Amino acid sequence: MTTDPRAPKGATEATRAAHAALAARLRLDDRADFERAERGLLARTEDDAILNAFGLPSWDFTANRALAATPAAPETVNPSLWRQARLNAAHGLYEVTEGIYQVRGYDLANITFVRGERGWIVIDPLTAAETSAAALAAVTAHFGELPVTAVVYTHCHVDHFAGIRGVVSDEDVASGRVRVIGPEGFLQHAVSENVIAGTAMSRRALYMYGMLLPKGAHGHVDTGLGRAVAGGTWGLVPPTETVSETGTELVVDGVRMVFQVTPGTEAPAEMNFLFPDHRALCLAENCSAVLHNLYTPRGAEVRDALAWSGYIDEALRDHAPAADVVFASHHWPRWGAEDITAYLTKQRDAYRYLHDQTMRLANQGLVATEIAEQLELPPGLADEFFLRDYYGTVNHNAKAVYQKYLGWFDANPAHLHPLPPVEAARKYVVYMGGAEAVLERAREDFAKGEYRWVAEAVNHVVFADPSHQDARLLQADALEQLGYQAESGPWRDFYLTGALELRQGTPELPGLRNPVQPDVLRGMPGSMLLDYLAVRLDGPRAAGRALRLELRLVDAGTAHLVELSHGTLHHRVCAPGTVTEPDAVVSLTRAALAGLADDATTFPELLSDRTIEVLDGRSDALSDLLELLVTFDLFFPVIER
């Protein structure tokens, strides 16, 4: 019987030795986190899955149960990551304190329900409408039916807002029956991450969260931050009110909330808040049971470690003394002054240490990769499970601090204008004596357990000749062992997804070509929709064209001058009828503009049914612009070029 060379392999001796060495250093049998994770359990679902409208799973509970029943890590999983995965497998309805409840283990994040005078205040309604609806159903089954009276977004990441339509409707919000509260800048940054950079970030997220991997010991195990990202229906309902200042106090359905705004920390727009009458502090995603990302591998703005540390210090000083419990949008709460103080102090110190020591070494002449290889958290921080590399890592966080201050260039002139990857790879392979010579040496290094170097060296062969199957398979084998060894859930998923695509090729799934969901587009104001169209403009093809349009968004009550100039698309709000010499004056709804942003081929239909009306000028002017837009392909190549 022949073994399929594309099939996953087992752990090598070098990987087993690495796992054994780590297990010997850590207190993997410590039960304190397991007790915290199960404290306050009120109910646990017996369902196997949360299904979407097509009867397909949005969330699978069977994997949670299997993890919980398997204490010993498989040899293909880092034992520390396995411990974290088992903690994240805890799922159900939990009491945080009287009047505050969480549903955990239904999605990547937690959803929190606070009992108000009339109904529920919902904090962070998860990634998908299906999972947030299931969480609300679990609360209703235990407490009885109550309306949702408010939704609070702690920050602008998709796993904290996109499931909102599972708990409220547009009519609820439009009528004022439900308040939607978020930090200042929420909508701008939610759109920036999920639309402007949406395709690139979504492609990278497939790697970071292991969405294409099988679940289990040879594939995705855990993200570190939670079990996985739920599938299902995304939505975006903009806040009806925003919080811009620390110290703001709101009474929401009779419940007092005191806010601390924390921009530039875990998200560009984020906030913590205290429930003074419950003596409970919500830390959003600024403190969780992992070392978090100062740079997220899916791609986003680099975060400010110094500010992050400072805001935790502010919470420790101003709010922690008034709290008997702290909880967050991921993981489990902490109760009591001693546990709270130690938790916040060490989280504060970790981000400050990463900031200060990275810059100390940078100012001594080390570059980002050298700093990352050298820097470690000191004793007292490194041995805390809530600061382990389960999500962010010391290694890539040090590079993030360097990038924030000094950027991508390390001052070595040889790196100022390097060749692009494919051209460089072809020359590297020639210099190294050809592809077969590279592979011969790489196989020797693989046998020594030098997987990092094998992956880097053989990558040149793959980029130089993506059809070279022996190179693809050897690089996949190296990435696979790196994935098995990774303590970080995202690192594991990146490595194993790379191995998968090397063995099986870049996916072709036409149904997933456009990662920007129509409902997200419908939630965007006209100016943001036009920014999205500007990013999709084919600049070289448009460079010789000029166009002036007046777009009147009748439902929004706004008009926009839209100007095509030298391969760029400009827009600004204007008074109707003030655009001089327009090529066309077009009337349409904001929803119609969102529809064109989703699928420009619908233009003739919308024009025919008078959803779009050309009030003056050329009837084809808007279509001329739409024809200059490119359609992004989610599955662009990553592991090959």
PDB file of C-alpha atoms in Angstrom, residues 545 547-549 582-586 603 614 616-627:
ATOM      1  CA  ARG A 545     -10.585  59.236 -18.082  1.00  0.00           C
ATOM      2  CA  LEU A 547     -15.910  62.134 -15.000  1.00  0.00           C
ATOM      3  CA  ARG A 548     -18.063  64.293 -12.741  1.00  0.00           C
ATOM      4  CA  LEU A 549     -21.234  62.913 -11.185  1.00  0.00           C
ATOM      5  CA  PRO A 582     -21.796  67.187 -14.304  1.00  0.00           C
ATOM      6  CA  ASP A 583     -21.720  64.311 -16.748  1.00  0.00           C
ATOM      7  CA  ALA A 584     -24.853  63.103 -14.993  1.00  0.00           C
ATOM      8  CA  VAL A 585     -27.082  63.783 -12.014  1.00  0.00           C
ATOM      9  CA  VAL A 586     -28.193  60.441 -10.601  1.00  0.00           C
ATOM     10  CA  PHE A 603     -27.007  48.446 -12.733  1.00  0.00           C
ATOM     11  CA  VAL A 614     -30.685  59.707 -14.270  1.00  0.00           C
ATOM     12  CA  ASP A 616     -29.803  64.974 -16.077  1.00  0.00           C
ATOM     13  CA  GLY A 617     -26.866  64.207 -18.391  1.00  0.00           C
ATOM     14  CA  ARG A 618     -25.640  60.945 -19.869  1.00  0.00           C
ATOM     15  CA  SER A 619     -27.558  57.827 -18.893  1.00  0.00           C
ATOM     16  CA  ASP A 620     -24.394  55.730 -19.173  1.00  0.00           C
ATOM     17  CA  ALA A 621     -22.087  57.977 -17.087  1.00  0.00           C
ATOM     18  CA  LEU A 622     -22.457  55.954 -13.886  1.00  0.00           C
ATOM     19  CA  SER A 623     -22.059  52.672 -15.758  1.00  0.00           C
ATOM     20  CA  ASP A 624     -18.824  54.030 -17.284  1.00  0.00           C
ATOM     21  CA  LEU A 625     -17.493  54.409 -13.748  1.00  0.00           C
ATOM     22  CA  LEU A 626     -18.709  50.998 -12.636  1.00  0.00           C
ATOM     23  CA  GLU A 627     -16.923  49.362 -15.565  1.00  0.00           C
TER      24      GLU A 627
END
